[in-house]
PDB file of C-alpha atoms in Angstrom:
ATOM      1  CA  MET A 108      26.361  26.145 -44.539  1.00  0.00           C
ATOM      2  CA  TRP A 109      29.189  28.319 -43.753  1.00  0.00           C
ATOM      3  CA  ALA A 110      26.955  31.431 -43.494  1.00  0.00           C
ATOM      4  CA  ALA A 111      24.480  29.972 -41.276  1.00  0.00           C
ATOM      5  CA  PHE A 112      27.864  28.966 -39.320  1.00  0.00           C
ATOM      6  CA  LEU A 113      29.693  32.240 -39.525  1.00  0.00           C
ATOM      7  CA  GLY A 114      26.318  34.328 -38.594  1.00  0.00           C
ATOM      8  CA  SER A 115      25.800  31.489 -35.462  1.00  0.00           C
ATOM      9  CA  ILE A 116      29.197  32.483 -34.434  1.00  0.00           C
ATOM     10  CA  ILE A 117      28.791  36.262 -35.116  1.00  0.00           C
ATOM     11  CA  ILE A 118      24.952  37.296 -34.351  1.00  0.00           C
ATOM     12  CA  PRO A 119      25.671  36.594 -30.915  1.00  0.00           C
ATOM     13  CA  MET A 120      28.278  38.637 -30.520  1.00  0.00           C
ATOM     14  CA  ILE A 121      27.118  41.879 -32.098  1.00  0.00           C
ATOM     15  CA  PRO A 122      25.698  43.285 -28.518  1.00  0.00           C
ATOM     16  CA  ILE A 123      28.596  42.475 -26.500  1.00  0.00           C
ATOM     17  CA  LEU A 124      30.925  44.158 -29.375  1.00  0.00           C
ATOM     18  CA  ILE A 125      28.286  46.935 -29.379  1.00  0.00           C
ATOM     19  CA  SER A 126      28.417  47.338 -25.365  1.00  0.00           C
ATOM     20  CA  ARG A 127      32.198  47.594 -25.600  1.00  0.00           C
ATOM     21  CA  LEU A 128      31.813  50.766 -27.995  1.00  0.00           C
ATOM     22  CA  LEU A 129      29.198  52.404 -25.487  1.00  0.00           C
ATOM     23  CA  GLU A 130      31.489  51.681 -23.024  1.00  0.00           C
ATOM     24  CA  GLU A 131      34.428  53.058 -24.441  1.00  0.00           C
ATOM     25  CA  PHE A 132      32.594  56.113 -25.867  1.00  0.00           C
ATOM     26  CA  ALA A 133      31.507  56.521 -22.249  1.00  0.00           C
ATOM     27  CA  THR A 134      34.957  56.602 -21.041  1.00  0.00           C
ATOM     28  CA  ARG A 135      36.665  59.074 -23.655  1.00  0.00           C
ATOM     29  CA  SER A 136      33.605  61.387 -23.124  1.00  0.00           C
ATOM     30  CA  ALA A 137      33.751  61.266 -19.327  1.00  0.00           C
ATOM     31  CA  ARG A 138      37.666  61.739 -20.123  1.00  0.00           C
ATOM     32  CA  MET A 139      36.798  64.780 -22.474  1.00  0.00           C
ATOM     33  CA  ARG A 140      34.750  66.604 -19.909  1.00  0.00           C
ATOM     34  CA  ALA A 141      37.508  66.232 -16.851  1.00  0.00           C
ATOM     35  CA  GLU A 142      40.089  68.148 -19.339  1.00  0.00           C
ATOM     36  CA  LEU A 143      37.179  70.590 -20.206  1.00  0.00           C
ATOM     37  CA  ILE A 144      36.652  71.358 -16.551  1.00  0.00           C
ATOM     38  CA  LEU A 145      40.238  71.397 -15.453  1.00  0.00           C
ATOM     39  CA  SER A 146      41.255  73.531 -18.645  1.00  0.00           C
ATOM     40  CA  GLU A 147      38.292  76.157 -17.612  1.00  0.00           C
ATOM     41  CA  GLN A 148      39.220  76.033 -13.872  1.00  0.00           C
ATOM     42  CA  ARG A 149      42.758  76.591 -14.991  1.00  0.00           C
ATOM     43  CA  SER A 150      41.537  79.932 -17.160  1.00  0.00           C
ATOM     44  CA  GLU A 151      39.341  81.093 -13.586  1.00  0.00           C
ATOM     45  CA  LEU A 152      42.250  80.333 -11.597  1.00  0.00           C
ATOM     46  CA  ALA A 153      44.710  82.733 -13.909  1.00  0.00           C
ATOM     47  CA  SER A 154      42.155  85.068 -13.662  1.00  0.00           C
ATOM     48  CA  VAL A 155      41.469  85.318 -10.415  1.00  0.00           C
ATOM     49  CA  VAL A 156      45.187  85.302  -9.758  1.00  0.00           C
ATOM     50  CA  HIS A 157      46.048  88.157 -11.815  1.00  0.00           C
ATOM     51  CA  ASP A 158      42.538  90.546 -10.317  1.00  0.00           C
ATOM     52  CA  VAL A 159      44.279  89.879  -6.673  1.00  0.00           C
ATOM     53  CA  LEU A 160      47.600  90.105  -7.107  1.00  0.00           C
ATOM     54  CA  GLY A 161      47.607  93.220  -9.494  1.00  0.00           C
ATOM     55  CA  HIS A 162      45.529  95.235  -7.315  1.00  0.00           C
ATOM     56  CA  SER A 163      47.364  94.011  -4.328  1.00  0.00           C
ATOM     57  CA  LEU A 164      50.506  95.076  -6.076  1.00  0.00           C
ATOM     58  CA  THR A 165      49.033  97.768  -7.321  1.00  0.00           C
ATOM     59  CA  ALA A 166      48.314  99.363  -3.522  1.00  0.00           C
ATOM     60  CA  ILE A 167      51.371  98.349  -1.845  1.00  0.00           C
ATOM     61  CA  THR A 168      53.570 100.170  -4.659  1.00  0.00           C
ATOM     62  CA  VAL A 169      51.207 103.163  -4.057  1.00  0.00           C
ATOM     63  CA  LYS A 170      51.763 103.269  -0.617  1.00  0.00           C
ATOM     64  CA  THR A 171      55.210 102.487  -0.093  1.00  0.00           C
ATOM     65  CA  GLN A 172      55.923 105.431  -2.278  1.00  0.00           C
ATOM     66  CA  LEU A 173      54.056 107.469  -0.253  1.00  0.00           C
ATOM     67  CA  ALA A 174      55.696 106.327   2.630  1.00  0.00           C
ATOM     68  CA  ALA A 175      59.012 107.399   1.256  1.00  0.00           C
ATOM     69  CA  ARG A 176      57.733 110.749   0.591  1.00  0.00           C
ATOM     70  CA  LEU A 177      56.553 111.252   4.232  1.00  0.00           C
ATOM     71  CA  LEU A 178      59.402 109.657   5.676  1.00  0.00           C
ATOM     72  CA  GLU A 179      61.034 113.046   6.954  1.00  0.00           C
ATOM     73  CA  SER A 180      58.306 115.644   7.260  1.00  0.00           C
ATOM     74  CA  ASN A 181      55.987 113.316   8.915  1.00  0.00           C
ATOM     75  CA  PRO A 182      57.265 109.773  10.072  1.00  0.00           C
ATOM     76  CA  GLU A 183      53.950 108.775  11.648  1.00  0.00           C
ATOM     77  CA  ALA A 184      51.854 108.966   8.629  1.00  0.00           C
ATOM     78  CA  ALA A 185      54.928 107.251   6.811  1.00  0.00           C
ATOM     79  CA  ARG A 186      54.543 104.362   9.604  1.00  0.00           C
ATOM     80  CA  ALA A 187      50.729 103.896   9.252  1.00  0.00           C
ATOM     81  CA  GLU A 188      51.205 103.566   5.426  1.00  0.00           C
ATOM     82  CA  LEU A 189      53.743 100.750   5.723  1.00  0.00           C
ATOM     83  CA  GLU A 190      51.499  99.260   8.040  1.00  0.00           C
ATOM     84  CA  ASP A 191      48.780  99.357   5.957  1.00  0.00           C
ATOM     85  CA  SER A 192      50.910  97.786   3.021  1.00  0.00           C
ATOM     86  CA  LEU A 193      51.940  94.980   5.199  1.00  0.00           C
ATOM     87  CA  LYS A 194      47.997  94.798   6.069  1.00  0.00           C
ATOM     88  CA  ILE A 195      47.530  94.743   1.809  1.00  0.00           C
ATOM     89  CA  SER A 196      50.166  92.059   1.623  1.00  0.00           C
ATOM     90  CA  ARG A 197      48.646  89.817   4.178  1.00  0.00           C
ATOM     91  CA  ASN A 198      45.327  89.823   2.859  1.00  0.00           C
ATOM     92  CA  ALA A 199      46.733  89.195  -0.576  1.00  0.00           C
ATOM     93  CA  ILE A 200      48.366  85.748   0.522  1.00  0.00           C
ATOM     94  CA  ASP A 201      45.244  85.159   2.417  1.00  0.00           C
ATOM     95  CA  THR A 202      43.114  85.829  -0.686  1.00  0.00           C
ATOM     96  CA  VAL A 203      45.019  83.534  -3.107  1.00  0.00           C
ATOM     97  CA  ARG A 204      45.336  80.938  -0.683  1.00  0.00           C
ATOM     98  CA  ALA A 205      40.926  80.836  -0.553  1.00  0.00           C
ATOM     99  CA  THR A 206      41.604  81.648  -4.285  1.00  0.00           C
ATOM    100  CA  VAL A 207      42.985  78.504  -4.713  1.00  0.00           C
ATOM    101  CA  THR A 208      40.803  76.253  -2.915  1.00  0.00           C
ATOM    102  CA  ASP A 209      37.451  77.653  -3.971  1.00  0.00           C
ATOM    103  CA  LEU A 210      37.947  80.307  -6.186  1.00  0.00           C
ATOM    104  CA  ARG A 211      36.610  82.807  -3.469  1.00  0.00           C
ATOM    105  CA  GLN A 212      34.136  85.762  -4.974  1.00  0.00           C
ATOM    106  CA  PRO A 213      34.589  89.525  -3.987  1.00  0.00           C
ATOM    107  CA  THR A 214      31.781  91.409  -2.421  1.00  0.00           C
ATOM    108  CA  LEU A 215      30.870  94.488  -3.646  1.00  0.00           C
ATOM    109  CA  ASP A 216      31.099  96.613  -0.627  1.00  0.00           C
ATOM    110  CA  VAL A 217      34.740  95.534  -0.147  1.00  0.00           C
ATOM    111  CA  GLU A 218      35.822  96.166  -3.430  1.00  0.00           C
ATOM    112  CA  LEU A 219      34.642  99.729  -2.973  1.00  0.00           C
ATOM    113  CA  ASP A 220      35.984 100.212   0.032  1.00  0.00           C
ATOM    114  CA  SER A 221      39.171  98.976  -1.087  1.00  0.00           C
ATOM    115  CA  ALA A 222      38.995 101.054  -4.238  1.00  0.00           C
ATOM    116  CA  TYR A 223      38.490 104.402  -2.177  1.00  0.00           C
ATOM    117  CA  ALA A 224      41.392 103.627   0.070  1.00  0.00           C
ATOM    118  CA  LEU A 225      43.283 102.810  -2.763  1.00  0.00           C
ATOM    119  CA  LEU A 226      42.380 106.355  -5.068  1.00  0.00           C
ATOM    120  CA  ARG A 227      43.141 108.151  -1.751  1.00  0.00           C
ATOM    121  CA  SER A 228      46.491 106.934  -1.341  1.00  0.00           C
ATOM    122  CA  ALA A 229      47.298 107.226  -5.115  1.00  0.00           C
ATOM    123  CA  ARG A 230      45.814 111.015  -4.332  1.00  0.00           C
ATOM    124  CA  ILE A 231      42.880 110.519  -6.819  1.00  0.00           C
ATOM    125  CA  THR A 232      39.847 111.928  -5.626  1.00  0.00           C
ATOM    126  CA  ALA A 233      36.895 108.950  -5.662  1.00  0.00           C
ATOM    127  CA  HIS A 234      33.384 109.834  -6.858  1.00  0.00           C
ATOM    128  CA  PHE A 235      30.568 107.216  -5.632  1.00  0.00           C
ATOM    129  CA  THR A 236      28.066 106.674  -3.852  1.00  0.00           C
ATOM    130  CA  PRO A 237      26.551 103.861  -2.053  1.00  0.00           C
ATOM    131  CA  PRO A 238      25.304 101.058  -4.471  1.00  0.00           C
ATOM    132  CA  PRO A 239      21.572  99.913  -4.873  1.00  0.00           C
ATOM    133  CA  GLU A 240      20.577  96.698  -3.780  1.00  0.00           C
ATOM    134  CA  LEU A 241      21.656  94.050  -6.558  1.00  0.00           C
ATOM    135  CA  PRO A 242      21.628  90.453  -7.182  1.00  0.00           C
ATOM    136  CA  LEU A 243      24.448  88.264  -5.896  1.00  0.00           C
ATOM    137  CA  LEU A 244      25.913  87.231  -8.781  1.00  0.00           C
ATOM    138  CA  THR A 245      25.822  90.846 -10.690  1.00  0.00           C
ATOM    139  CA  ALA A 246      27.591  92.488  -7.420  1.00  0.00           C
ATOM    140  CA  GLN A 247      29.976  89.687  -7.206  1.00  0.00           C
ATOM    141  CA  LEU A 248      30.695  90.430 -11.091  1.00  0.00           C
ATOM    142  CA  PHE A 249      31.076  94.468 -10.652  1.00  0.00           C
ATOM    143  CA  ALA A 250      32.950  93.540  -7.619  1.00  0.00           C
ATOM    144  CA  TRP A 251      35.687  92.254 -10.313  1.00  0.00           C
ATOM    145  CA  VAL A 252      34.880  95.086 -12.831  1.00  0.00           C
ATOM    146  CA  VAL A 253      35.556  97.863 -10.083  1.00  0.00           C
ATOM    147  CA  ARG A 254      39.031  95.814  -8.594  1.00  0.00           C
ATOM    148  CA  GLU A 255      40.411  95.545 -12.413  1.00  0.00           C
ATOM    149  CA  ALA A 256      39.553  99.046 -13.807  1.00  0.00           C
ATOM    150  CA  VAL A 257      40.440 100.978 -10.359  1.00  0.00           C
ATOM    151  CA  THR A 258      43.891  99.053 -10.545  1.00  0.00           C
ATOM    152  CA  ASN A 259      44.221 100.100 -13.986  1.00  0.00           C
ATOM    153  CA  THR A 260      43.311 103.694 -13.405  1.00  0.00           C
ATOM    154  CA  VAL A 261      45.761 103.820 -10.601  1.00  0.00           C
ATOM    155  CA  ARG A 262      48.541 102.629 -12.438  1.00  0.00           C
ATOM    156  CA  HIS A 263      48.370 103.578 -16.080  1.00  0.00           C
ATOM    157  CA  SER A 264      45.859 106.979 -16.293  1.00  0.00           C
ATOM    158  CA  GLY A 265      47.339 110.217 -14.484  1.00  0.00           C
ATOM    159  CA  ALA A 266      44.021 110.855 -13.049  1.00  0.00           C
ATOM    160  CA  ARG A 267      42.819 113.207 -11.118  1.00  0.00           C
ATOM    161  CA  ASN A 268      39.342 112.193 -10.160  1.00  0.00           C
ATOM    162  CA  CYS A 269      37.762 108.498 -10.723  1.00  0.00           C
ATOM    163  CA  THR A 270      33.981 108.331 -10.614  1.00  0.00           C
ATOM    164  CA  ILE A 271      32.312 104.937 -10.149  1.00  0.00           C
ATOM    165  CA  THR A 272      28.511 104.592 -11.067  1.00  0.00           C
ATOM    166  CA  ILE A 273      26.254 101.885 -10.476  1.00  0.00           C
ATOM    167  CA  GLU A 274      22.442 101.867 -11.380  1.00  0.00           C
ATOM    168  CA  GLN A 275      19.798  99.354 -11.425  1.00  0.00           C
ATOM    169  CA  ARG A 276      17.572  99.660 -14.093  1.00  0.00           C
ATOM    170  CA  GLU A 277      13.942  97.915 -15.301  1.00  0.00           C
ATOM    171  CA  THR A 278      16.066  96.576 -18.176  1.00  0.00           C
ATOM    172  CA  GLY A 279      19.267  95.406 -15.698  1.00  0.00           C
ATOM    173  CA  ALA A 280      22.383  96.883 -13.999  1.00  0.00           C
ATOM    174  CA  ARG A 281      24.828  99.256 -15.342  1.00  0.00           C
ATOM    175  CA  LEU A 282      28.337  99.842 -13.850  1.00  0.00           C
ATOM    176  CA  ARG A 283      30.538 102.707 -14.923  1.00  0.00           C
ATOM    177  CA  VAL A 284      34.225 103.347 -13.858  1.00  0.00           C
ATOM    178  CA  GLU A 285      35.623 106.732 -15.236  1.00  0.00           C
ATOM    179  CA  ASP A 286      38.371 108.155 -14.918  1.00  0.00           C
ATOM    180  CA  ASP A 287      39.970 111.825 -16.164  1.00  0.00           C
ATOM    181  CA  GLY A 288      43.297 111.114 -17.045  1.00  0.00           C
ATOM    182  CA  VAL A 289      45.257 110.259 -20.238  1.00  0.00           C
ATOM    183  CA  GLY A 290      43.204 107.981 -21.764  1.00  0.00           C
ATOM    184  CA  ILE A 291      43.371 104.526 -23.151  1.00  0.00           C
ATOM    185  CA  PRO A 292      45.208 104.879 -26.996  1.00  0.00           C
ATOM    186  CA  THR A 293      42.964 103.961 -29.531  1.00  0.00           C
ATOM    187  CA  GLY A 294      43.346  99.968 -31.116  1.00  0.00           C
ATOM    188  CA  ALA A 295      45.792  99.315 -27.856  1.00  0.00           C
ATOM    189  CA  PRO A 296      45.482  95.769 -27.319  1.00  0.00           C
ATOM    190  CA  ALA A 297      43.483  94.207 -23.897  1.00  0.00           C
ATOM    191  CA  GLY A 298      45.741  93.331 -21.289  1.00  0.00           C
ATOM    192  CA  THR A 299      45.165  90.147 -19.336  1.00  0.00           C
ATOM    193  CA  GLY A 300      42.939  91.399 -16.681  1.00  0.00           C
ATOM    194  CA  LEU A 301      40.757  92.758 -19.213  1.00  0.00           C
ATOM    195  CA  THR A 302      40.472  90.000 -21.384  1.00  0.00           C
ATOM    196  CA  GLY A 303      39.655  87.431 -18.106  1.00  0.00           C
ATOM    197  CA  LEU A 304      37.182  90.692 -17.074  1.00  0.00           C
ATOM    198  CA  ARG A 305      35.550  90.545 -20.990  1.00  0.00           C
ATOM    199  CA  GLU A 306      35.034  86.689 -20.818  1.00  0.00           C
ATOM    200  CA  ARG A 307      33.478  87.047 -17.032  1.00  0.00           C
ATOM    201  CA  VAL A 308      30.870  89.167 -18.235  1.00  0.00           C
ATOM    202  CA  GLU A 309      30.044  87.929 -21.084  1.00  0.00           C
ATOM    203  CA  ALA A 310      29.682  84.746 -19.606  1.00  0.00           C
ATOM    204  CA  ALA A 311      27.343  85.831 -17.472  1.00  0.00           C
ATOM    205  CA  GLY A 312      25.199  87.069 -20.278  1.00  0.00           C
ATOM    206  CA  GLY A 313      26.194  90.946 -20.620  1.00  0.00           C
ATOM    207  CA  THR A 314      28.645  93.734 -21.986  1.00  0.00           C
ATOM    208  CA  LEU A 315      31.710  95.177 -21.787  1.00  0.00           C
ATOM    209  CA  ALA A 316      32.648  98.539 -22.790  1.00  0.00           C
ATOM    210  CA  ILE A 317      35.636 100.543 -22.897  1.00  0.00           C
ATOM    211  CA  SER A 318      35.941 103.717 -24.285  1.00  0.00           C
ATOM    212  CA  ARG A 319      38.277 106.592 -24.736  1.00  0.00           C
ATOM    213  CA  LEU A 320      36.858 109.972 -23.298  1.00  0.00           C
ATOM    214  CA  GLU A 321      38.086 113.611 -23.550  1.00  0.00           C
ATOM    215  CA  PRO A 322      39.546 113.107 -21.245  1.00  0.00           C
ATOM    216  CA  GLY A 323      39.991 110.154 -19.691  1.00  0.00           C
ATOM    217  CA  THR A 324      38.611 106.226 -19.530  1.00  0.00           C
ATOM    218  CA  ARG A 325      35.072 104.784 -19.561  1.00  0.00           C
ATOM    219  CA  VAL A 326      34.542 101.071 -18.634  1.00  0.00           C
ATOM    220  CA  GLU A 327      31.171  99.892 -19.045  1.00  0.00           C
ATOM    221  CA  VAL A 328      28.926  97.249 -17.778  1.00  0.00           C
ATOM    222  CA  VAL A 329      25.662  96.075 -18.849  1.00  0.00           C
ATOM    223  CA  LEU A 330      23.912  92.921 -17.214  1.00  0.00           C
TER     224      LEU A 330
END
């Protein structure tokens, strides 16, 4: 009798309990997805801001140092370098603002032009030709690689030459950035920029390899 009585009470409640459990599960799942998306966005934002500011600050440093050397012998050239520094500073501010709102993607042509100007200011001879036609996502990823690799060349390598090679092959696309500087030390830990770059490349299904040359360093990305 009691079993029948309890059953008459509990059985109708089972669908209600299941419904509540499903609602709670859905709420927790949605919260976890939101936290995951936010974490990924923060990671992406940190990587983008590092790339943009690192490149721009390096360019400004190189140009102001060049302006200081030219100040007495060629004031007009020194002034031109300082004006370029101001432009780079303003562009960096604009880029970071855009990055915060929509994680703006760079374009390969613009990055190659910037790389050429930065290398020239650092008295490093640039060697590269216009890139082949590439899929949009490949071109955007290569743009990030060019920015980070060239910035590292200017900052750390002491190189005299930097060569950028971009190839579109049947099996995919390949980018190489090579310099004839001091070379990356064996076993050296990757910095924030290269770590973020590797994550971008691997997320796109590609590989990133950094190797020591004699002399110099090679950064190679294959997609």
